[in-house]
Short mmCIF file of C-alpha atoms and ligand atoms in Angstrom, two decimals:
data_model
loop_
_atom_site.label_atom_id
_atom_site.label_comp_id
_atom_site.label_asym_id
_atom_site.label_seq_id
_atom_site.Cartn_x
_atom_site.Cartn_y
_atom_site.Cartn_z
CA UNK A 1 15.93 -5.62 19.97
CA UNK A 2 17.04 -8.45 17.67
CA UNK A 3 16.54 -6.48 13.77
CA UNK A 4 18.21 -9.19 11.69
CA UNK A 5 15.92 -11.06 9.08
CA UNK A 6 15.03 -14.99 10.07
CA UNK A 7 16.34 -17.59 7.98
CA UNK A 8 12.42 -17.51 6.94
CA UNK A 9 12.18 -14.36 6.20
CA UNK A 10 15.32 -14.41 4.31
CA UNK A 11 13.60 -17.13 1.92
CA UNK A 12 10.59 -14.85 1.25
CA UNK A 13 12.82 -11.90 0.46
CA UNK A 14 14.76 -14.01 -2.86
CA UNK A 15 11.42 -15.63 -3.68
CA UNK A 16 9.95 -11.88 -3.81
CA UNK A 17 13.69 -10.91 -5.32
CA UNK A 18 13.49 -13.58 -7.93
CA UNK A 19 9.77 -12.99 -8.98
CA UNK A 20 10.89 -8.87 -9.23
CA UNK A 21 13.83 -9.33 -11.46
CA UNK A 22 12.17 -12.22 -13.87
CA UNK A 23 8.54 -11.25 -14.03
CA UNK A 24 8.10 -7.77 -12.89
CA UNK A 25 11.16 -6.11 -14.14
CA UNK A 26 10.56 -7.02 -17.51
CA UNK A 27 7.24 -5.67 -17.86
CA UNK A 28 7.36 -2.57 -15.46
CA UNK A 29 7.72 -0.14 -18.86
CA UNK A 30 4.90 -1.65 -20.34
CA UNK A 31 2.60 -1.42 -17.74
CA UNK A 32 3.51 2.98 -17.30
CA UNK A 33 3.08 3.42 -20.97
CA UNK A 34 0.22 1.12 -21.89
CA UNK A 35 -1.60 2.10 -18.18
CA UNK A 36 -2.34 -1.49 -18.74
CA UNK A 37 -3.60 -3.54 -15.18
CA UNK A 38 -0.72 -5.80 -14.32
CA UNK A 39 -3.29 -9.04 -14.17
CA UNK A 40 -0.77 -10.96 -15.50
CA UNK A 41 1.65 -10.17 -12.68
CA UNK A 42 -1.13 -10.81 -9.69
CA UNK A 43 -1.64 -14.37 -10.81
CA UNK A 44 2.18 -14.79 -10.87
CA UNK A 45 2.09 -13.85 -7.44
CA UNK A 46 -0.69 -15.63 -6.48
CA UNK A 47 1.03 -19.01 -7.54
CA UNK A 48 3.69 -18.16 -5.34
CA UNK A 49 1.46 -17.66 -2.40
CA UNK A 50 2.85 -13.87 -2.00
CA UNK A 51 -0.93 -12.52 -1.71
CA UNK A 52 -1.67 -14.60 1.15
CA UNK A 53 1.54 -13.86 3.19
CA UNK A 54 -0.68 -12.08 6.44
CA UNK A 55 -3.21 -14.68 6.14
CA UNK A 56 -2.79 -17.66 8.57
CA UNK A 57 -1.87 -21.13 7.64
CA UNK A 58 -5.18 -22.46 8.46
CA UNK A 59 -7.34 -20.05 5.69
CA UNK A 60 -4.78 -21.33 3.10
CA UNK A 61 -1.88 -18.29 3.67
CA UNK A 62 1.67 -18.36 4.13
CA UNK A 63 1.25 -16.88 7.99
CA UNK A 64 3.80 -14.89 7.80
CA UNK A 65 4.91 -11.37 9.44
CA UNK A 66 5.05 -8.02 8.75
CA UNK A 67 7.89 -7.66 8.17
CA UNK A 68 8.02 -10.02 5.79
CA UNK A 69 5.19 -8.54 4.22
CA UNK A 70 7.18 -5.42 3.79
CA UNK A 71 10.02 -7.33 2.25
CA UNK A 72 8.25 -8.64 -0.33
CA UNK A 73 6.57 -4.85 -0.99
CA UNK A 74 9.70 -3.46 -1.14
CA UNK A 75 11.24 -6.05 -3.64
CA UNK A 76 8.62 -5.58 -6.03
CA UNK A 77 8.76 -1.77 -5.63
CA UNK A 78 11.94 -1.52 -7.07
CA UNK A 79 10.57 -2.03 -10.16
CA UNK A 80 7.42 -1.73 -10.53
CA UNK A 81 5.21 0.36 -7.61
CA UNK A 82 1.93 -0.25 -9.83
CA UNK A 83 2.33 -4.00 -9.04
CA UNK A 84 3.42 -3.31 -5.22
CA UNK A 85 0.77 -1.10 -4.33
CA UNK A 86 -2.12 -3.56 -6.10
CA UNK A 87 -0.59 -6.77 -3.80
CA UNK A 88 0.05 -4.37 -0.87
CA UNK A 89 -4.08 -2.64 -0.77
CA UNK A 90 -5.13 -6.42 -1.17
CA UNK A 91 -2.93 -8.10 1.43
CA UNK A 92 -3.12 -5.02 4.15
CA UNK A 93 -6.49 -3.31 3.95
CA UNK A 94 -8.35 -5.31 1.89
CA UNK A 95 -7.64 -8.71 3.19
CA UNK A 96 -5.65 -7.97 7.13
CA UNK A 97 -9.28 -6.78 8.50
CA UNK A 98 -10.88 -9.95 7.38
CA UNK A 99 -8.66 -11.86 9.36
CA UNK A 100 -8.54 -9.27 12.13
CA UNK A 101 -12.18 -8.78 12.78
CA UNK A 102 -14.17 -11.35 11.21
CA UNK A 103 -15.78 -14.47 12.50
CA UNK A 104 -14.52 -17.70 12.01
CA UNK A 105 -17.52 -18.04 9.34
CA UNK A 106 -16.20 -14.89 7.70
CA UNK A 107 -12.58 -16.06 7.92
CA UNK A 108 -13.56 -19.82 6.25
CA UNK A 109 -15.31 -17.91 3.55
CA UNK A 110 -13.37 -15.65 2.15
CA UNK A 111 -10.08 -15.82 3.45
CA UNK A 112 -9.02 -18.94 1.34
CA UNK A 113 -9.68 -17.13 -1.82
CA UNK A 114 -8.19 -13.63 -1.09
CA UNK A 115 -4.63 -16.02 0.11
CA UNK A 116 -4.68 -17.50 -3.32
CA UNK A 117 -5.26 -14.78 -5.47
CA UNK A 118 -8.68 -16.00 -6.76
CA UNK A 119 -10.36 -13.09 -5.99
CA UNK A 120 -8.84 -9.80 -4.97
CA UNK A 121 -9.57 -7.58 -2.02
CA UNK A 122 -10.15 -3.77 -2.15
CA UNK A 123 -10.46 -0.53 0.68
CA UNK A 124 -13.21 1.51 0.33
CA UNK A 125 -13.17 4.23 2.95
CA UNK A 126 -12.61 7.48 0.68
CA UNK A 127 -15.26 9.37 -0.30
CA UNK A 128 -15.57 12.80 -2.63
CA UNK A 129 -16.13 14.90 0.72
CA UNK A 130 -14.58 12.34 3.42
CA UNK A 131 -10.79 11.77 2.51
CA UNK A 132 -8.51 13.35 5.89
CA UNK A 133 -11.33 13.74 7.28
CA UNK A 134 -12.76 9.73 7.55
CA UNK A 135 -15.20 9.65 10.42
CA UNK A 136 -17.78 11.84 8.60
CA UNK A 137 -18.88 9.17 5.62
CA UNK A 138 -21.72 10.23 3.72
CA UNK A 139 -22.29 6.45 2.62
CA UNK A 140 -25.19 4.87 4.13
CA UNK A 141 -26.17 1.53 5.68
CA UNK A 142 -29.36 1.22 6.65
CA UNK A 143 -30.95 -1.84 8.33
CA UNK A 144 -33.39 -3.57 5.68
CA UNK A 145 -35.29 -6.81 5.60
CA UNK A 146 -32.86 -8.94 8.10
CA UNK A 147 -29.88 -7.11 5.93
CA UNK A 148 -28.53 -3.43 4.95
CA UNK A 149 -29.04 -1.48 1.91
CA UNK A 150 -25.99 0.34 1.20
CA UNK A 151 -26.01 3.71 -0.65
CA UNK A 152 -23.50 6.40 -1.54
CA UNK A 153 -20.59 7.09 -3.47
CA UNK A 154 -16.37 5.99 -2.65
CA UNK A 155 -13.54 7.90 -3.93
CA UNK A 156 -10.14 6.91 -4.92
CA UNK A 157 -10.63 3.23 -4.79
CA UNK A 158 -7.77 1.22 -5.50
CA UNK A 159 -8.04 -1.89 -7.33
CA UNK A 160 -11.46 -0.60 -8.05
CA UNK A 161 -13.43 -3.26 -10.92
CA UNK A 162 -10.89 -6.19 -10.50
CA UNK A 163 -11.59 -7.14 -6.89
CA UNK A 164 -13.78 -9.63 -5.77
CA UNK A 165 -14.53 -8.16 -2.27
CA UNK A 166 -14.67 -4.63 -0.85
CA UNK A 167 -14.17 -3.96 3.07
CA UNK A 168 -16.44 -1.13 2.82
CA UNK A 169 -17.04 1.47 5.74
CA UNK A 170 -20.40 2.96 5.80
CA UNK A 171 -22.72 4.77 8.66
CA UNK A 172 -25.21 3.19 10.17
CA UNK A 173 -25.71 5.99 12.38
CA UNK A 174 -25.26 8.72 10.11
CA UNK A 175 -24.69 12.27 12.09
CA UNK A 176 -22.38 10.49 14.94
CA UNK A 177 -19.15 10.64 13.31
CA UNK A 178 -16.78 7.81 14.18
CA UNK A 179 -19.39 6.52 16.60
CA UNK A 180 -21.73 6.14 13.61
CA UNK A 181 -19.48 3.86 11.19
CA UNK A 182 -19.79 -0.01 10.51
CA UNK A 183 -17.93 -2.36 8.32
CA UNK A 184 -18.91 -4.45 5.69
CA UNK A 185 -17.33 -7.08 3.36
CA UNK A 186 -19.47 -6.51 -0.09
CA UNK A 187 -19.01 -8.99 -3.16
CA UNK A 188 -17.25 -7.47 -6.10
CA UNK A 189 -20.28 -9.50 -8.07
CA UNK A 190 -23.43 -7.51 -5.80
CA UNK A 191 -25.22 -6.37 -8.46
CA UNK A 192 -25.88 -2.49 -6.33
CA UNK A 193 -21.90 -1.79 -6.88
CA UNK A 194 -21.33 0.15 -10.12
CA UNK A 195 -17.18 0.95 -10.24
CA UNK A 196 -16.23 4.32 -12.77
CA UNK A 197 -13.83 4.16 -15.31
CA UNK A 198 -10.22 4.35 -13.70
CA UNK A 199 -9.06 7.93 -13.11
CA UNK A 200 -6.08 9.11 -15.15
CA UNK A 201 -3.20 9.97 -13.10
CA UNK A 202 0.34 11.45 -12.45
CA UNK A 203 1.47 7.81 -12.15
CA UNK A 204 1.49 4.40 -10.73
CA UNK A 205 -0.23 4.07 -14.04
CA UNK A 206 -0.60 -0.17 -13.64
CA UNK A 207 -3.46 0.25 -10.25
CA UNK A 208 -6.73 0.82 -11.33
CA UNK A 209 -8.21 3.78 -9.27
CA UNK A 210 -11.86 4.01 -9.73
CA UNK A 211 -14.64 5.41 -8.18
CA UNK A 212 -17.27 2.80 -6.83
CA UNK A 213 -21.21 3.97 -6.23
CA UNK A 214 -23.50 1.48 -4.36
CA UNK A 215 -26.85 1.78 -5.25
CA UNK A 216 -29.75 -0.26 -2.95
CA UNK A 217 -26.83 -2.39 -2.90
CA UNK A 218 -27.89 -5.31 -0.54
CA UNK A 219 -25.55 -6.79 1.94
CA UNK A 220 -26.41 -9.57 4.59
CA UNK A 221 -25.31 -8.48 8.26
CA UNK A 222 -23.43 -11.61 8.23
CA UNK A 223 -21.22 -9.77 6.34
CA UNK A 224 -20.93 -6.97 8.43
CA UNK A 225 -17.60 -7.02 9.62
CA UNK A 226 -17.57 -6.55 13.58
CA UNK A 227 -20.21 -4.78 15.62
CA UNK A 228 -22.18 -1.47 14.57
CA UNK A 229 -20.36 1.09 15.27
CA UNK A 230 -16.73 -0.39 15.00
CA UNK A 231 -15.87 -0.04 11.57
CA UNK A 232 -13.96 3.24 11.88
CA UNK A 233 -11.78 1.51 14.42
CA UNK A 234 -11.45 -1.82 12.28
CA UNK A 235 -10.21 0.86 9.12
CA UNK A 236 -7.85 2.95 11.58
CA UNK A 237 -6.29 -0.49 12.57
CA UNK A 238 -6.23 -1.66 8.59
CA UNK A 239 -4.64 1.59 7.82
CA UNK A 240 -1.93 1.64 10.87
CA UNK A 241 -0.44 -1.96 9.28
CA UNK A 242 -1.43 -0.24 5.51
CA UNK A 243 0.92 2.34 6.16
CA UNK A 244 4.28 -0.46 7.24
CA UNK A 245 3.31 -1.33 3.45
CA UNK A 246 3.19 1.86 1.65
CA UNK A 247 6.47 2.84 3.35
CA UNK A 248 7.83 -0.72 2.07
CA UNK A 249 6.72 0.76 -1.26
CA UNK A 250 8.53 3.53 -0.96
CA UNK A 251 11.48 2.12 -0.04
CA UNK A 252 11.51 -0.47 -3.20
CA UNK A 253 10.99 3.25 -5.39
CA UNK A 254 14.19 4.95 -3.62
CA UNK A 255 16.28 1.40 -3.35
CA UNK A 256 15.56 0.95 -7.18
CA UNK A 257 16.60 4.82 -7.47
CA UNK A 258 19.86 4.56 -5.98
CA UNK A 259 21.05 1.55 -7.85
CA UNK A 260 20.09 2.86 -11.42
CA UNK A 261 22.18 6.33 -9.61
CA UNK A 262 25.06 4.32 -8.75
CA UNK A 263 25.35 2.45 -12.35
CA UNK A 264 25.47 5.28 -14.16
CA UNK A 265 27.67 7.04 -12.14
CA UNK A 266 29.91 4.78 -12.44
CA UNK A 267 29.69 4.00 -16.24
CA UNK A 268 28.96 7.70 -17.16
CA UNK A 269 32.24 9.99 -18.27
CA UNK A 270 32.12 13.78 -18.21
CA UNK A 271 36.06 15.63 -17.97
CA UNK A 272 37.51 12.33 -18.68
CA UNK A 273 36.30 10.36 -15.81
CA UNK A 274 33.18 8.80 -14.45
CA UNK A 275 30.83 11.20 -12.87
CA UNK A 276 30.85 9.01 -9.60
CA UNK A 277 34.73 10.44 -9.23
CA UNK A 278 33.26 14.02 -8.42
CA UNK A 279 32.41 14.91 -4.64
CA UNK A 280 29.09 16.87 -6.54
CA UNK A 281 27.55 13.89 -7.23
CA UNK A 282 29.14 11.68 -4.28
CA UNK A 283 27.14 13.66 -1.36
CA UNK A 284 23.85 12.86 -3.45
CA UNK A 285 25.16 9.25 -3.37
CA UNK A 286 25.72 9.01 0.33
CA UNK A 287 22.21 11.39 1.32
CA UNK A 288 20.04 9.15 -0.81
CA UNK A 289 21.75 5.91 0.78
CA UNK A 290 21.50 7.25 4.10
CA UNK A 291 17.87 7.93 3.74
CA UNK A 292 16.83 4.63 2.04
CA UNK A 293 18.81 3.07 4.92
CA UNK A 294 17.07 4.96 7.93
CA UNK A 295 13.36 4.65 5.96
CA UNK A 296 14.55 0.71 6.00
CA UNK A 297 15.29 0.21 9.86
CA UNK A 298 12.55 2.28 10.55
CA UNK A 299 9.67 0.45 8.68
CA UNK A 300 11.24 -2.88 9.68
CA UNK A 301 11.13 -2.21 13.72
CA UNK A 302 7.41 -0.48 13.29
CA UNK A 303 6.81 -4.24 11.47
CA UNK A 304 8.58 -6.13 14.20
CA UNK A 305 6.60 -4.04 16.68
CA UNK A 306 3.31 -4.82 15.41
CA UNK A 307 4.18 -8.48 15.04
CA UNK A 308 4.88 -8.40 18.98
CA UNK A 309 1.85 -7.03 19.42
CA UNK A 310 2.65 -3.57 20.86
CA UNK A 311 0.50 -0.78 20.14
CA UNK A 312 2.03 0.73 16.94
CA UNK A 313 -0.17 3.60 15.64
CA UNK A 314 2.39 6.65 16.20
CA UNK A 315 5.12 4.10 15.05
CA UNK A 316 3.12 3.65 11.63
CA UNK A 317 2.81 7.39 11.21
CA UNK A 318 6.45 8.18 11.46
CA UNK A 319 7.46 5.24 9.38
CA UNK A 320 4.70 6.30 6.46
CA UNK A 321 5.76 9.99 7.13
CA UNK A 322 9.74 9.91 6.70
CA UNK A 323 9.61 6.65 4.26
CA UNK A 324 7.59 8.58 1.84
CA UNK A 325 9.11 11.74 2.00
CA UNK A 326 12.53 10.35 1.58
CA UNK A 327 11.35 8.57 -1.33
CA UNK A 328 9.98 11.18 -3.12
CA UNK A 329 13.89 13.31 -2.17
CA UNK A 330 15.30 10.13 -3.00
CA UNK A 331 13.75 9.72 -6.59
CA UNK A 332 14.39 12.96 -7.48
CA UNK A 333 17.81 13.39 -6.34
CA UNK A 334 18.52 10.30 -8.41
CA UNK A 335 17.03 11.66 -12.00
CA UNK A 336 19.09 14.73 -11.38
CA UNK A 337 22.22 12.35 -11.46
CA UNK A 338 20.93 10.82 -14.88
CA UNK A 339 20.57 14.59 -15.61
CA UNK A 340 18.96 14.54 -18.92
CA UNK A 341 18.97 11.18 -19.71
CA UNK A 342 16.56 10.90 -16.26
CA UNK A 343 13.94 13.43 -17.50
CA UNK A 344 13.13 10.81 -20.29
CA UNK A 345 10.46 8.87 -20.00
CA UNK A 346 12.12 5.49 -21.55
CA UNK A 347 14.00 5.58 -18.76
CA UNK A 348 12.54 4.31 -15.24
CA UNK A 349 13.84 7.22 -13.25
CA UNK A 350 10.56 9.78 -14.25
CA UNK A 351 7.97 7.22 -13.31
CA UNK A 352 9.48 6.96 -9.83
CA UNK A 353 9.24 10.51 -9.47
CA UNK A 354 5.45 10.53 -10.45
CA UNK A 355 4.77 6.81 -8.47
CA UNK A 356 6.52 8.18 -5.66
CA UNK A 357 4.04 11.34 -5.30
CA UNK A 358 1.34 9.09 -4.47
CA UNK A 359 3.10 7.61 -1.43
CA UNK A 360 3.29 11.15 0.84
CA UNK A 361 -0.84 11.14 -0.57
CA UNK A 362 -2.41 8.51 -0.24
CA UNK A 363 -3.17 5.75 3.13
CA UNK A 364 -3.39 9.28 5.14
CA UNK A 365 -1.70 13.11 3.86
CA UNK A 366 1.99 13.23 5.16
CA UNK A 367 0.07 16.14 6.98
CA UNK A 368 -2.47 13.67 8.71
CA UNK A 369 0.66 11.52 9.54
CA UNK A 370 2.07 14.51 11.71
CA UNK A 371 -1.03 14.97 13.13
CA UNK A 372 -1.50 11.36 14.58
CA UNK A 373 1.81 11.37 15.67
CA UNK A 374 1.29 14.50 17.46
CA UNK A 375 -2.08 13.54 19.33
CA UNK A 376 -0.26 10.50 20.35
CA UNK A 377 2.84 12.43 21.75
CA UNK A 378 0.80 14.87 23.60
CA UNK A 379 -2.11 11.73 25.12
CA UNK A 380 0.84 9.76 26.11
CA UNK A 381 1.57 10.46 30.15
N1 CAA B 1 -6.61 2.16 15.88
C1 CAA B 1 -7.74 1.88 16.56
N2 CAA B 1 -8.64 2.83 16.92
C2 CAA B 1 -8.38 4.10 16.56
C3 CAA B 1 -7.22 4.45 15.85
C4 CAA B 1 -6.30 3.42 15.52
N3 CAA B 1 -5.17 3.69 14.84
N4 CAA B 1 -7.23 5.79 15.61
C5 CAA B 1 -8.35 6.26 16.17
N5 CAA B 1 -9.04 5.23 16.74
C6 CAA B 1 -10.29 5.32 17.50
C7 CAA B 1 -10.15 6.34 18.64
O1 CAA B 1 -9.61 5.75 19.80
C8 CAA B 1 -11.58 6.80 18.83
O2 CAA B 1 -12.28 5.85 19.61
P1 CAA B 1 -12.88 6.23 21.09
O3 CAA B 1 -13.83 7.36 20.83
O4 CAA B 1 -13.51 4.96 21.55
O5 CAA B 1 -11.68 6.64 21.88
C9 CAA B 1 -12.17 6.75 17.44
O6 CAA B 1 -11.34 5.84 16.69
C10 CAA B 1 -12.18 8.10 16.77
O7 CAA B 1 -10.84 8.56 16.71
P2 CAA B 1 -10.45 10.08 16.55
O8 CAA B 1 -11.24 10.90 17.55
O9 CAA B 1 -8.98 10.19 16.61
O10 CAA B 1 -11.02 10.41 15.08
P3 CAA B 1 -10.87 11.70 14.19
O11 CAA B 1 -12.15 11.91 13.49
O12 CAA B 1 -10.33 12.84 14.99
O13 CAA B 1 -9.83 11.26 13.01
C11 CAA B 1 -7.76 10.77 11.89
C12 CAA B 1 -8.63 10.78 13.20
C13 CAA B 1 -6.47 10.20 12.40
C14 CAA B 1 -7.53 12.14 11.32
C15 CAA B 1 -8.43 9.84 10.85
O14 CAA B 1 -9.62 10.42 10.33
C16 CAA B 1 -7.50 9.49 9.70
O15 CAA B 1 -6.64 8.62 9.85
N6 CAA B 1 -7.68 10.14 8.54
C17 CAA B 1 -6.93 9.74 7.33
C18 CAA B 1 -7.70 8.66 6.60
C19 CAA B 1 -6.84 7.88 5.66
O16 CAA B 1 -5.73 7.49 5.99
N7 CAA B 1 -7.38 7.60 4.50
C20 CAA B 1 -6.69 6.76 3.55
C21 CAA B 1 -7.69 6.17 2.62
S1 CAA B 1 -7.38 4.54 2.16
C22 CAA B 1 -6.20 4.57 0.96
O17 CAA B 1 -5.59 5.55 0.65
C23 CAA B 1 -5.95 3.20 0.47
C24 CAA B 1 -5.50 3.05 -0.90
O18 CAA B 1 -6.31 2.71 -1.73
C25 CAA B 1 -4.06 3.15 -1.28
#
């Protein structure tokens, strides 16, 4: 299998390179302390057509891969994982089912907008009593005057308040589990979606986590996206190419890890020489490299396989599984090299320890990963 990046994708990795160093480096800092929404940042991105990179060329995207789509993650990781994980929940789960599942009246609606950043795209699946567990929704949908009436309560939503369209799953069957679930794509603007304040958290302080209630909130079944009863299949599949970008993520917060390591053990003089010179801090070098590197190949052929169009669900799992875990190692092994100058917080090493926590969390538990990867393991014959 051919793993080298096309001449293609190696233009959309400096375009994303360029845009991470000039516009998103700058302000990363800013955006942890101030907890400040990087809006500023989307409609940078959105001029340079990275939010519509899965959409296809005909709906206004850049019809591009996945795995440039996890390039471009990655790059902007490495500064700032607030921004990545805003462009990554819009492009993968918010916008990917759109263009998987929906008609070609769905597709000609909204697709045009979500490519160019006019309005963003948000995942609501979560709920208070439904997070592992995502086939038993509490959320309702229930058939009303040629329409649904949605009502309930979603947890954990990110880019809660600033997007423009929710894929929301909801049951239209309640009591039948996964059976039981449809999708639907609900305007930001319906006047029966109230979003919370955001939540405060450990980190990725920039992505606006809210909780969103729908109340009588009424939704045309032309906007149900897919049949009833498919939309816990259409947010497994949203999740299974979710999780090639959240290990992208990752990867930007360990790559960016390892390079601040490597500067300052070079520059940095203890016993008369630079710290890099002792074998102590050399074998947390060459494990955090090694790990970045392996998290790499491994999100990059789980990318290539979906773009072939091979069943990639286990693949996903063990990418999202080792990528986050070796970015949360990675990130801390790192601060302990900037020993106490990484404990501060005006460095960037201690916000890629807390944005890194959120990786192994959220898109499905490190412990749901092993599950699915399991099941998968012991169906296959
Ligand atoms: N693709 C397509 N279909 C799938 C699928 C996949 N990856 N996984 C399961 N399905 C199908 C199954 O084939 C089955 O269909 P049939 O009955 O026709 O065979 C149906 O869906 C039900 O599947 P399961 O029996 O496996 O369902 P389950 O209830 O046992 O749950 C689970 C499986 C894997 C644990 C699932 O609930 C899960 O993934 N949980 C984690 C949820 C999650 O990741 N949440 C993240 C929230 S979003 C977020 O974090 C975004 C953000 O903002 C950053």
């Amino acid at each position: 299998m051919e793993l080298a990046l096309s001449p293609e994708q190696e233009e959309i990795r400096r375009l994303a390179h360029d845009f991470a160093v000039k516009e998103v480096k700058p302000r990363a800092q800013a955006i942890d302390q101030d907890h400040e929404f990087p809006q500023d940042l989307v409609d940078k991105a959105s001029q340079l057509g990275l939010l519509g990179i899965l959409v296809p060329e005909e709906y206004g995207g850049a019809g591009l891969d996945h795995l440039s789509f996890a390039i471009v993650i990655e790059e902007i990781a490495r500064f700032c994982a607030s921004t990545a994980v805003i462009i990554d929940v819009h492009t993968s789960v918010g916008t990917e089912p759109i263009a998987l599942f929906g008609t070609a009246e769905q597709k000609r609606r909204w697709l045009p907008d979500l490519a160019s950043g006019k309005r963003l795209a948000a995942f609501a699946l979560t709920e208070a009593d439904a997070g592992s567990d995502a086939a038993h929704l509490k959320t309702t949908a229930t058939r009303r005057d040629g329409g649904y009436e949605l009502n309930g309560a979603k947890m954990f939503i990110t880019n809660a308040g600033h997007a423009g369209l929710y894929v929301v799953m909801a049951a239209t069957a309640p009591g039948k589990g996964a059976e039981g679930i449809s999708a639907f794509v609900v305007e930001g603007a319906n006047p029966g979606i109230t979003v919370g304040p955001p939540f405060e958290k450990m980190g990725l302080n920039g992505s606006a986590i809210s909780e969103v209630r729908f109340d009588r909130c009424q939704v045309p079944s032309t906007d149900r996206l897919g049949m009833e009863g498919d939309g816990f299949k259409v947010a497994m599949r949203a999740l299974d190419s979710g999780r090639i970008g959240i290990s992208a993520q990752a990867i930007g917060l360990a790559q960016g890890a390892l390079d601040d390591a490597l500067a300052y053990a070079r520059e940095r003089k203890q016993f008369g020489k630079p710290i890099g010179d002792f074998q102590t801090i050399q074998n947390k070098i060459a494990d955090m490299a090694v790990k970045v590197s392996a998290a790499r190949w491994l999100t990059w052929a789980t990318a290539a396989r979906c773009d072939r169009g091979e069943a990639f669900t286990k693949e996903a799992s063990m990418t999202k599984l080792f990528a986050t875990d070796s970015a949360m190692e990675v990130t801390l092994e790192a601060l302990q090299v900037l020993g106490g100058y990484g404990y501060l917080e005006e460095y960037p090493m201690a916000r890629r320890v807390r944005d890194a926590k959120a990786c192994q969390i959220y898109e499905g538990t490190n412990q749901i990963q092993r599950v699915v990867i399991a099941r998968e393991l012991l169906r296959a014959s």
